[in-house]
N, CA, C and O atoms as a DFTB+ gen file, in Angstrom:
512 C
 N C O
     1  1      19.239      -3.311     -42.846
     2  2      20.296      -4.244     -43.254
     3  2      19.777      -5.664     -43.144
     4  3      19.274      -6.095     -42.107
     5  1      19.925      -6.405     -44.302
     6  2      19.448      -7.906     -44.605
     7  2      20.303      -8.457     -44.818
     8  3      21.210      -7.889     -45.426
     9  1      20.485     -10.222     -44.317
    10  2      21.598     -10.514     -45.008
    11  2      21.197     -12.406     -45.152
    12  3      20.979     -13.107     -44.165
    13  1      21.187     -12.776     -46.200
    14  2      20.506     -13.776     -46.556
    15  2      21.710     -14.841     -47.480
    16  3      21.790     -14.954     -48.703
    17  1      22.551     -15.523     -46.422
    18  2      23.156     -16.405     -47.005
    19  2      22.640     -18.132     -47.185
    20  3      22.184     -18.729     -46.210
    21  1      22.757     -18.686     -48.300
    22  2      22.823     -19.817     -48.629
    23  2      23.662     -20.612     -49.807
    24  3      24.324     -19.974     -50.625
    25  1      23.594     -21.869     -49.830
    26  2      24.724     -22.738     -50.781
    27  2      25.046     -23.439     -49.932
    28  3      25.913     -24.188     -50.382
    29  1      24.750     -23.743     -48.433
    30  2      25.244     -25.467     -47.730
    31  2      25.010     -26.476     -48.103
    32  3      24.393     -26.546     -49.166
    33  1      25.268     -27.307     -47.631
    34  2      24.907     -28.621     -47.934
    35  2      26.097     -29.759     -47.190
    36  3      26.880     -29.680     -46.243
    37  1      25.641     -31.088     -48.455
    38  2      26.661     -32.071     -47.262
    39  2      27.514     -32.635     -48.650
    40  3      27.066     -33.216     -49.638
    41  1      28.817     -32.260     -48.347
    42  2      29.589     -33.196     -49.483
    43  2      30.385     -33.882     -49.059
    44  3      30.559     -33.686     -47.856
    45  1      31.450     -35.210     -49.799
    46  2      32.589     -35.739     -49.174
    47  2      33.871     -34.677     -48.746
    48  3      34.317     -33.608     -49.162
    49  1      34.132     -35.502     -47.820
    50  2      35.747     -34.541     -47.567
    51  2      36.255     -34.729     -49.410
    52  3      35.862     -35.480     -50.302
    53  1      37.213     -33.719     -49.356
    54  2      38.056     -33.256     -50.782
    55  2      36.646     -32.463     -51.434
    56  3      37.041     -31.739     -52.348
    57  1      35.305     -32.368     -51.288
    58  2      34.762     -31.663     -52.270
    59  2      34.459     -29.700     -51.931
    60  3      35.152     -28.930     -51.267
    61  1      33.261     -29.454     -52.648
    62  2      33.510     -27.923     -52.692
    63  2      31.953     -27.692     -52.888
    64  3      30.985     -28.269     -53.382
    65  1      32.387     -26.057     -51.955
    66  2      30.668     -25.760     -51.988
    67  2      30.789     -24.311     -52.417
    68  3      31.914     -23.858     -52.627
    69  1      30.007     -23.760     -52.524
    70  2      29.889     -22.065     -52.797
    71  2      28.842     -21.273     -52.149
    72  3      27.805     -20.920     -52.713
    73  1      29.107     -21.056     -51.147
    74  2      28.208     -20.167     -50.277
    75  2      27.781     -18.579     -50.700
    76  3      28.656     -17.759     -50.981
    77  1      26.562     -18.292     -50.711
    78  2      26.352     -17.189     -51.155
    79  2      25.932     -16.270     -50.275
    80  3      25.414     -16.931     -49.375
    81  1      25.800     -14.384     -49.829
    82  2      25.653     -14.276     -48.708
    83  2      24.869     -12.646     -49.809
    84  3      25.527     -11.792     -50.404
    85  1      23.368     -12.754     -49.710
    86  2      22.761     -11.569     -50.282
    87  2      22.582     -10.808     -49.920
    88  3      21.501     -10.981     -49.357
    89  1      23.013      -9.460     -49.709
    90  2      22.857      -8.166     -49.437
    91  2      21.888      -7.461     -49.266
    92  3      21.563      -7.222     -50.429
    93  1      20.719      -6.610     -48.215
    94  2      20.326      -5.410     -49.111
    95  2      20.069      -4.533     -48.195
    96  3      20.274      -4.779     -47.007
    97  1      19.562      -3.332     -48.642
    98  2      19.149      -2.542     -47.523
    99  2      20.891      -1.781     -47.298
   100  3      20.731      -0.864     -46.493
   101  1      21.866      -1.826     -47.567
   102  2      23.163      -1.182     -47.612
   103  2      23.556      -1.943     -48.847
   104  3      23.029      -2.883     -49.441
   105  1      25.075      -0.964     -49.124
   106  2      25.777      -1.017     -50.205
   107  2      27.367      -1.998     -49.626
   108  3      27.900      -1.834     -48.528
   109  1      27.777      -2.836     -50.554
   110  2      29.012      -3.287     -50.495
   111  2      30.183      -2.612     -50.951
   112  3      31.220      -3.150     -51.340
   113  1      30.012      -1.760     -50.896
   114  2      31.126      -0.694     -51.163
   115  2      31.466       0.053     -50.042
   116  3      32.444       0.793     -49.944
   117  1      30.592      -0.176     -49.172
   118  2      30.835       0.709     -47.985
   119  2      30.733      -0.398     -46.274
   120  3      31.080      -0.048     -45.146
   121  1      30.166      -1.672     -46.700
   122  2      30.933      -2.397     -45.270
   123  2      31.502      -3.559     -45.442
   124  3      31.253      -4.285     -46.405
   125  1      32.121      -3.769     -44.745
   126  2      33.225      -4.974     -45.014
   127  2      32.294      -6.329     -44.838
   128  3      31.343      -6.184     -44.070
   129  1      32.418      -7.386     -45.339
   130  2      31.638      -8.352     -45.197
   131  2      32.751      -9.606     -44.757
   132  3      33.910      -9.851     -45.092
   133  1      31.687     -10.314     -43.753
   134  2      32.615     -11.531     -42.920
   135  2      31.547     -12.879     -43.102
   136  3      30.338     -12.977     -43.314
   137  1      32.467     -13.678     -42.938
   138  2      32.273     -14.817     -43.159
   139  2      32.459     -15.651     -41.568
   140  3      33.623     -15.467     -41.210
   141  1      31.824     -16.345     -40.706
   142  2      31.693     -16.468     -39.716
   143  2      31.867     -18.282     -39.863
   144  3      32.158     -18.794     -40.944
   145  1      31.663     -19.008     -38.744
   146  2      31.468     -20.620     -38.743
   147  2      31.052     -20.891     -37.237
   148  3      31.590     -20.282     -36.312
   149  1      30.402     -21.514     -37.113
   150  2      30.220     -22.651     -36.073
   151  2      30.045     -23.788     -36.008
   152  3      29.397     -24.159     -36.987
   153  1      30.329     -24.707     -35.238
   154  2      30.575     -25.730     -35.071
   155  2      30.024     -26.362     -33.485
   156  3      30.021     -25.697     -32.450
   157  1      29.695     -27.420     -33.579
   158  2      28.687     -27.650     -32.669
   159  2      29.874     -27.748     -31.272
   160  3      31.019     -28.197     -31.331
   161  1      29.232     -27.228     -30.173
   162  2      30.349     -26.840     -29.091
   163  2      31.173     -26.403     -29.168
   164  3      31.893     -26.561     -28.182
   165  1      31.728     -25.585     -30.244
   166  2      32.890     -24.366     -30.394
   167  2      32.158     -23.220     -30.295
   168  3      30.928     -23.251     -30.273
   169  1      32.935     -21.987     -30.220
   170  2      32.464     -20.713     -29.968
   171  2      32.124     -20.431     -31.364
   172  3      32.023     -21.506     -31.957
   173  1      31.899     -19.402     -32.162
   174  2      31.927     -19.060     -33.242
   175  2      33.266     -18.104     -33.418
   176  3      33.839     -17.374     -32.609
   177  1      33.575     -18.459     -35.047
   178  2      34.214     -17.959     -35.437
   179  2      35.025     -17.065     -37.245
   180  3      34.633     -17.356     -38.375
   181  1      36.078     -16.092     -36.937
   182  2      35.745     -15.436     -37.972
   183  2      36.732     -16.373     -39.191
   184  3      37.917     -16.607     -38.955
   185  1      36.241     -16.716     -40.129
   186  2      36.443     -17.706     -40.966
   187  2      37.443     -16.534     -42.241
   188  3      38.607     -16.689     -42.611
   189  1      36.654     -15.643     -42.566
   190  2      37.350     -14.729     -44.126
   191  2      36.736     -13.143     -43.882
   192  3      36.043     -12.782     -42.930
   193  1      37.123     -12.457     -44.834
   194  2      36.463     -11.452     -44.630
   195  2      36.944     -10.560     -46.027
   196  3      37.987     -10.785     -46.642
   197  1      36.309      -9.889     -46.252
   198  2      36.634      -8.603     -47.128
   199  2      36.046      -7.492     -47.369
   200  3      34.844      -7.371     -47.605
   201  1      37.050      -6.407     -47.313
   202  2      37.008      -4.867     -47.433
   203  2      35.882      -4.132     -48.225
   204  3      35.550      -4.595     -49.316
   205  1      35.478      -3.384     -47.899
   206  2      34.870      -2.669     -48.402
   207  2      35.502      -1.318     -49.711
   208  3      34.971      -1.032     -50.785
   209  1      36.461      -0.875     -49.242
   210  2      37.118      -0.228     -49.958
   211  2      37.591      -1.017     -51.059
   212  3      36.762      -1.169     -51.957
   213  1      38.647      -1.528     -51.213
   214  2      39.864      -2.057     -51.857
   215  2      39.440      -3.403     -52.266
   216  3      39.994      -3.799     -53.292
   217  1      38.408      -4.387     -51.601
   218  2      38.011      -5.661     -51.467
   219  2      39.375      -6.747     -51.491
   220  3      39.630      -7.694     -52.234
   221  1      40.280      -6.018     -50.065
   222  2      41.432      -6.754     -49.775
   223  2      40.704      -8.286     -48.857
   224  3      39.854      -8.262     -47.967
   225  1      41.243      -9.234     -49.329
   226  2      40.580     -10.667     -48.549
   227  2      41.517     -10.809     -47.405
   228  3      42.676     -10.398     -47.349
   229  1      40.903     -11.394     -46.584
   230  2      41.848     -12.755     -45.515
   231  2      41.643     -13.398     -45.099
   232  3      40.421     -13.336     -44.962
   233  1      42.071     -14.381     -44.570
   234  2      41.519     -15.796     -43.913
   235  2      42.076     -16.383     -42.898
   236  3      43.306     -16.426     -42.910
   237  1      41.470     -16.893     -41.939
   238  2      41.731     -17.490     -40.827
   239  2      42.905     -18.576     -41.594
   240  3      42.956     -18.901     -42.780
   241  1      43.707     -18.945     -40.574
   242  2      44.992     -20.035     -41.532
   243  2      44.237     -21.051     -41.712
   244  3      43.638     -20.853     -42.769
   245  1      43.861     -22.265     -41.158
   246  2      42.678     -23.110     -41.377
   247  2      42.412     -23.319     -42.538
   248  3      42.446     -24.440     -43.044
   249  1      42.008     -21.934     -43.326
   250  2      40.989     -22.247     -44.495
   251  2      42.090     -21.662     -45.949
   252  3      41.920     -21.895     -47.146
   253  1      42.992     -21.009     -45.405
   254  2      44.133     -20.362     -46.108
   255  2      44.640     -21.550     -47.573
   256  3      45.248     -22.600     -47.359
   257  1      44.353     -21.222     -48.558
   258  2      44.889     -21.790     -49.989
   259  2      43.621     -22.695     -50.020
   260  3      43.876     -23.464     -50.947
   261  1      42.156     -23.103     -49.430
   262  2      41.330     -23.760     -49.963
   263  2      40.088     -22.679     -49.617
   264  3      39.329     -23.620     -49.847
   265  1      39.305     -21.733     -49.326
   266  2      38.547     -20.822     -49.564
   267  2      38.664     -19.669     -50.082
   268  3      39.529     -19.114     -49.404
   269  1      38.318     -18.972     -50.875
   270  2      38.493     -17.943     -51.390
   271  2      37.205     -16.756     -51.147
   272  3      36.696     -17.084     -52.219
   273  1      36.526     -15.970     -50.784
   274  2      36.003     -15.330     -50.640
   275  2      36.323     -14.132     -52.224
   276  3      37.332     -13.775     -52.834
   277  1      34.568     -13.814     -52.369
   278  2      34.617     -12.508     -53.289
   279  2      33.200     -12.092     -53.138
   280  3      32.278     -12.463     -52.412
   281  1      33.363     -11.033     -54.240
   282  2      32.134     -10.114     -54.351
   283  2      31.485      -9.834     -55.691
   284  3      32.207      -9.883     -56.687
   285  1      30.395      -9.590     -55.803
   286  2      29.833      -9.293     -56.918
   287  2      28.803      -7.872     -56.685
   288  3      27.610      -7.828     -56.385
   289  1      29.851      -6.681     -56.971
   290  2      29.060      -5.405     -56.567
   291  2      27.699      -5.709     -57.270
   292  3      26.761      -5.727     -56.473
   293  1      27.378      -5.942     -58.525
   294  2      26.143      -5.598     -58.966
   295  2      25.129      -6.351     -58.624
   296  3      24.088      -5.709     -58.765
   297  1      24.952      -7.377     -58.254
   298  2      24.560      -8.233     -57.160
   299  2      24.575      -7.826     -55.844
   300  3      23.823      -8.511     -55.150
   301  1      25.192      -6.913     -55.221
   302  2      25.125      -6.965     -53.890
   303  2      25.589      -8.129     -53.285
   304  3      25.277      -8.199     -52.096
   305  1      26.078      -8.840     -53.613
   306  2      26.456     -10.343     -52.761
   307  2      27.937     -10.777     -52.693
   308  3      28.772     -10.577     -53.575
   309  1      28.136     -11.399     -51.520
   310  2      29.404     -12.054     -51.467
   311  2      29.373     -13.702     -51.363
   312  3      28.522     -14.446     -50.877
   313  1      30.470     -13.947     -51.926
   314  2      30.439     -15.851     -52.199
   315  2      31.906     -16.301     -50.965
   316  3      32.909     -15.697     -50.586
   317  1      31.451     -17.330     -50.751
   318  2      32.479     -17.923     -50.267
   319  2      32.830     -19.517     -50.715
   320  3      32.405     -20.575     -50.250
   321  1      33.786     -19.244     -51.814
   322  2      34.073     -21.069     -52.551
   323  2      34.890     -21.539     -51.546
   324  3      35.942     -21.019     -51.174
   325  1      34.323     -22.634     -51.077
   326  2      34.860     -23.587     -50.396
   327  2      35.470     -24.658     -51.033
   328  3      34.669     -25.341     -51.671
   329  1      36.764     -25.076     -51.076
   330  2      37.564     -26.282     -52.047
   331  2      38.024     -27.103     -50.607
   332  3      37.984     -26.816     -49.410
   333  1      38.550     -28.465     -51.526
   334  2      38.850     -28.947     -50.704
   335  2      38.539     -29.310     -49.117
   336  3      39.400     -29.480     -48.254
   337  1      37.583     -29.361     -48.997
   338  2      36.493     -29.637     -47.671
   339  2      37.325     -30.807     -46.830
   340  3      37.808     -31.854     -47.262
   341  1      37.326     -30.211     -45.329
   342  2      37.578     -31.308     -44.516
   343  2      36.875     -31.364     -43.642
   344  3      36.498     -30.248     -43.286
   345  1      36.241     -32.673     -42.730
   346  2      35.496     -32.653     -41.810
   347  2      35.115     -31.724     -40.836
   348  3      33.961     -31.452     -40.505
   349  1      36.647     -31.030     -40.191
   350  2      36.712     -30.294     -39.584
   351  2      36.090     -28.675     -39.887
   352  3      36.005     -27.770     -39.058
   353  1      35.698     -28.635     -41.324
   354  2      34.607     -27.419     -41.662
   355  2      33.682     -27.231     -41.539
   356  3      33.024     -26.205     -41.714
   357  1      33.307     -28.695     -41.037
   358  2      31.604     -28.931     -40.675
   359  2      31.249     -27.735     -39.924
   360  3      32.044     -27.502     -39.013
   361  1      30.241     -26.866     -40.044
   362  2      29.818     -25.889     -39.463
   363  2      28.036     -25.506     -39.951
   364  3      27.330     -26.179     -40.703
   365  1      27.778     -24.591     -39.438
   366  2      26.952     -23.784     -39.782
   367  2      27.636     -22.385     -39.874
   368  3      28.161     -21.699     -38.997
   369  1      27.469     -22.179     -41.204
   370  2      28.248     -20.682     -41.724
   371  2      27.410     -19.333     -41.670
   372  3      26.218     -19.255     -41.971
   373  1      27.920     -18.664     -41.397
   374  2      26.753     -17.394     -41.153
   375  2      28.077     -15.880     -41.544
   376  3      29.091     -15.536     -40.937
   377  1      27.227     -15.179     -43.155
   378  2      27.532     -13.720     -43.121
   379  2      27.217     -13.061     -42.198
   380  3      26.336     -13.425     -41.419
   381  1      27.944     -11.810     -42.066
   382  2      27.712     -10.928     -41.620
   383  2      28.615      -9.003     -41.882
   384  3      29.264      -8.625     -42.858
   385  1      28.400      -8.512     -41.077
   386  2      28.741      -6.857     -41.642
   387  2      28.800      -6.222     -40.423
   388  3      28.143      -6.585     -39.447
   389  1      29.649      -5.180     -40.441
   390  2      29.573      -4.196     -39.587
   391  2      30.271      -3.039     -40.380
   392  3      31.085      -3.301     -41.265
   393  1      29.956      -1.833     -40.065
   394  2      30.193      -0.557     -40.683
   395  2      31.522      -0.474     -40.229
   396  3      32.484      -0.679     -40.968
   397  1      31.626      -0.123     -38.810
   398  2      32.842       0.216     -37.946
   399  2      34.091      -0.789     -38.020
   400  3      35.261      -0.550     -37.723
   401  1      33.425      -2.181     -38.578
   402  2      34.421      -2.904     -37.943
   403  2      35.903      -3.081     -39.473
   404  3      35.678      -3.076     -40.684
   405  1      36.949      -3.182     -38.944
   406  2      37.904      -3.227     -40.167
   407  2      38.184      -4.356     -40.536
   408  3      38.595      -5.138     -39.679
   409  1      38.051      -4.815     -41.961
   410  2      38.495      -5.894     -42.363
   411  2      40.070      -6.692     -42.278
   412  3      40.671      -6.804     -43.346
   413  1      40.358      -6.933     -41.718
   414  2      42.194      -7.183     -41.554
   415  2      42.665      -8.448     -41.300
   416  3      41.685      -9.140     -41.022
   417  1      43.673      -9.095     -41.257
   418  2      44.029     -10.469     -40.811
   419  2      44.494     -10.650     -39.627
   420  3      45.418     -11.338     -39.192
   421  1      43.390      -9.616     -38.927
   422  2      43.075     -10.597     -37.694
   423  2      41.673     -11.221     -37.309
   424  3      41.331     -11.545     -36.172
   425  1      40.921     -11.329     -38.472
   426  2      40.029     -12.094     -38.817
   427  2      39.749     -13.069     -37.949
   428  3      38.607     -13.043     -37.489
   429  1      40.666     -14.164     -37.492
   430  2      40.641     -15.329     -36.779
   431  2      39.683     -15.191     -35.333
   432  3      38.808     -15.906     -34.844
   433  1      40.443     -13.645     -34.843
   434  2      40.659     -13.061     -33.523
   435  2      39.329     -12.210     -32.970
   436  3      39.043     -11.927     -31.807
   437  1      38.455     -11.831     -34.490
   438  2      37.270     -11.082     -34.327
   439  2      36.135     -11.920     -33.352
   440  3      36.009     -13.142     -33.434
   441  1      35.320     -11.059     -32.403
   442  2      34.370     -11.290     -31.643
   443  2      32.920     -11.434     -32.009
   444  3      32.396     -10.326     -32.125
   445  1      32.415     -12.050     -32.145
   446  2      30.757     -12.235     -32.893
   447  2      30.432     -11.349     -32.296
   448  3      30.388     -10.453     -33.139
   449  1      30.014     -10.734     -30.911
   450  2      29.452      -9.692     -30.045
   451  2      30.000      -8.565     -30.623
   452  3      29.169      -7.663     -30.522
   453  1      31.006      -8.180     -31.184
   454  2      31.044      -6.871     -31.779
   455  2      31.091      -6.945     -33.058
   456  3      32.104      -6.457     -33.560
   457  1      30.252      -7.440     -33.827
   458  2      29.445      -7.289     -34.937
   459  2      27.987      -7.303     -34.808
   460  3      27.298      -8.036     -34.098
   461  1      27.621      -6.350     -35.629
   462  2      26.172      -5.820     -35.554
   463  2      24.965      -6.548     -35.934
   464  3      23.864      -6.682     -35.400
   465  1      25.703      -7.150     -37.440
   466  2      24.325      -7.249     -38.747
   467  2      24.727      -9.199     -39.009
   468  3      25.708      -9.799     -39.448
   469  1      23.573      -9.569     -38.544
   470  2      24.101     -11.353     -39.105
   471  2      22.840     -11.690     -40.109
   472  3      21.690     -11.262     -40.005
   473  1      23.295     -12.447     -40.964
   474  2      22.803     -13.129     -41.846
   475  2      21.784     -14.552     -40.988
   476  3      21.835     -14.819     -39.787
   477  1      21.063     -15.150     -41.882
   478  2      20.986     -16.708     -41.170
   479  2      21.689     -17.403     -41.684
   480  3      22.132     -17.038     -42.773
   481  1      22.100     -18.695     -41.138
   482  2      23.001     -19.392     -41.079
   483  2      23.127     -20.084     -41.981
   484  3      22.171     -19.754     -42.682
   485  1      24.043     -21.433     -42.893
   486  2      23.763     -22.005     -43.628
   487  2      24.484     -23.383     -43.231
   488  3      25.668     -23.379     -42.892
   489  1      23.750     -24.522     -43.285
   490  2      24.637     -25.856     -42.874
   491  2      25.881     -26.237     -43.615
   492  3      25.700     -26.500     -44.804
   493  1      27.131     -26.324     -43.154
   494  2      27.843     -27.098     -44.184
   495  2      28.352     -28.287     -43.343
   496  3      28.845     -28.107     -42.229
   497  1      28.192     -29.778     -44.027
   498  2      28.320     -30.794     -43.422
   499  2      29.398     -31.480     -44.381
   500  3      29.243     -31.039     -45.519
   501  1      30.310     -32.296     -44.317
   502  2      31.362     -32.685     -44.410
   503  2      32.212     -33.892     -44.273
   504  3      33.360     -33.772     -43.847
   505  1      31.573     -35.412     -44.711
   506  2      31.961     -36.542     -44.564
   507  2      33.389     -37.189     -44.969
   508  3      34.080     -37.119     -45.985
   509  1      33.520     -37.824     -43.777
   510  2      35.231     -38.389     -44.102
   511  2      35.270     -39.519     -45.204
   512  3      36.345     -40.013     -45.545
């Protein structure tokens, strides 16, 4: 399992980025893929996520009506459009996967330690 996200960068607050998070070595049809953040002296956390089955989304409230998360089976990859950027997104973003784990909206609430498979990280920086 590989997982190779990029698309950071630094834009003004109000702008938009599109994070990409590449797959391989497993199929997206079969694990749920998450979308993670950190932030310098915060814990990490679970930002979006979506299903493997059904490719039902959710999102931490935070990011709720300005990120959208999707997938592109034939690609293997998942995107995460970021709109509307506020400082407070500043992070380093990092995919990730777990087989076991269920995609649901309690997303917010998920533990980095019980996920398996991480991506490397990607900067997103965020000026007022």
């Amino acid at each position: 399992v590989q997982l190779q996200a990029s698309g950071g960068g630094s834009v003004h607050a109000g702008g938009s980025l599109r994070l990409s998070c590449q797959a391989s070595g497993f199929s997206l049809d079969y694990y749920p893929m998450i979308w993670f953040r950190q932030a310098p002296g915060k814990e990490r956390e679970g930002v979006s996520c979506i299903s493997s089955n059904d490719g039902s989304t959710y999102y931490t409230d935070s990011v709720k009506g300005r990120f959208t998360i999707s997938r592109d089976r034939a690609k293997n990859t998942v995107y995460l459009q970021m709109d509307s950027l506020k400082p407070e997104d500043a992070a380093v973003y990092y995919c990730a996967t777990d087989f076991e784990w269920p995609c649901n909206d309690r997303i917010a609430t998920v533990k980095d330690y019980a996920i398996d498979y991480w991506g490397t990280g990607t900067q997103v920086t965020v000026s007022s």
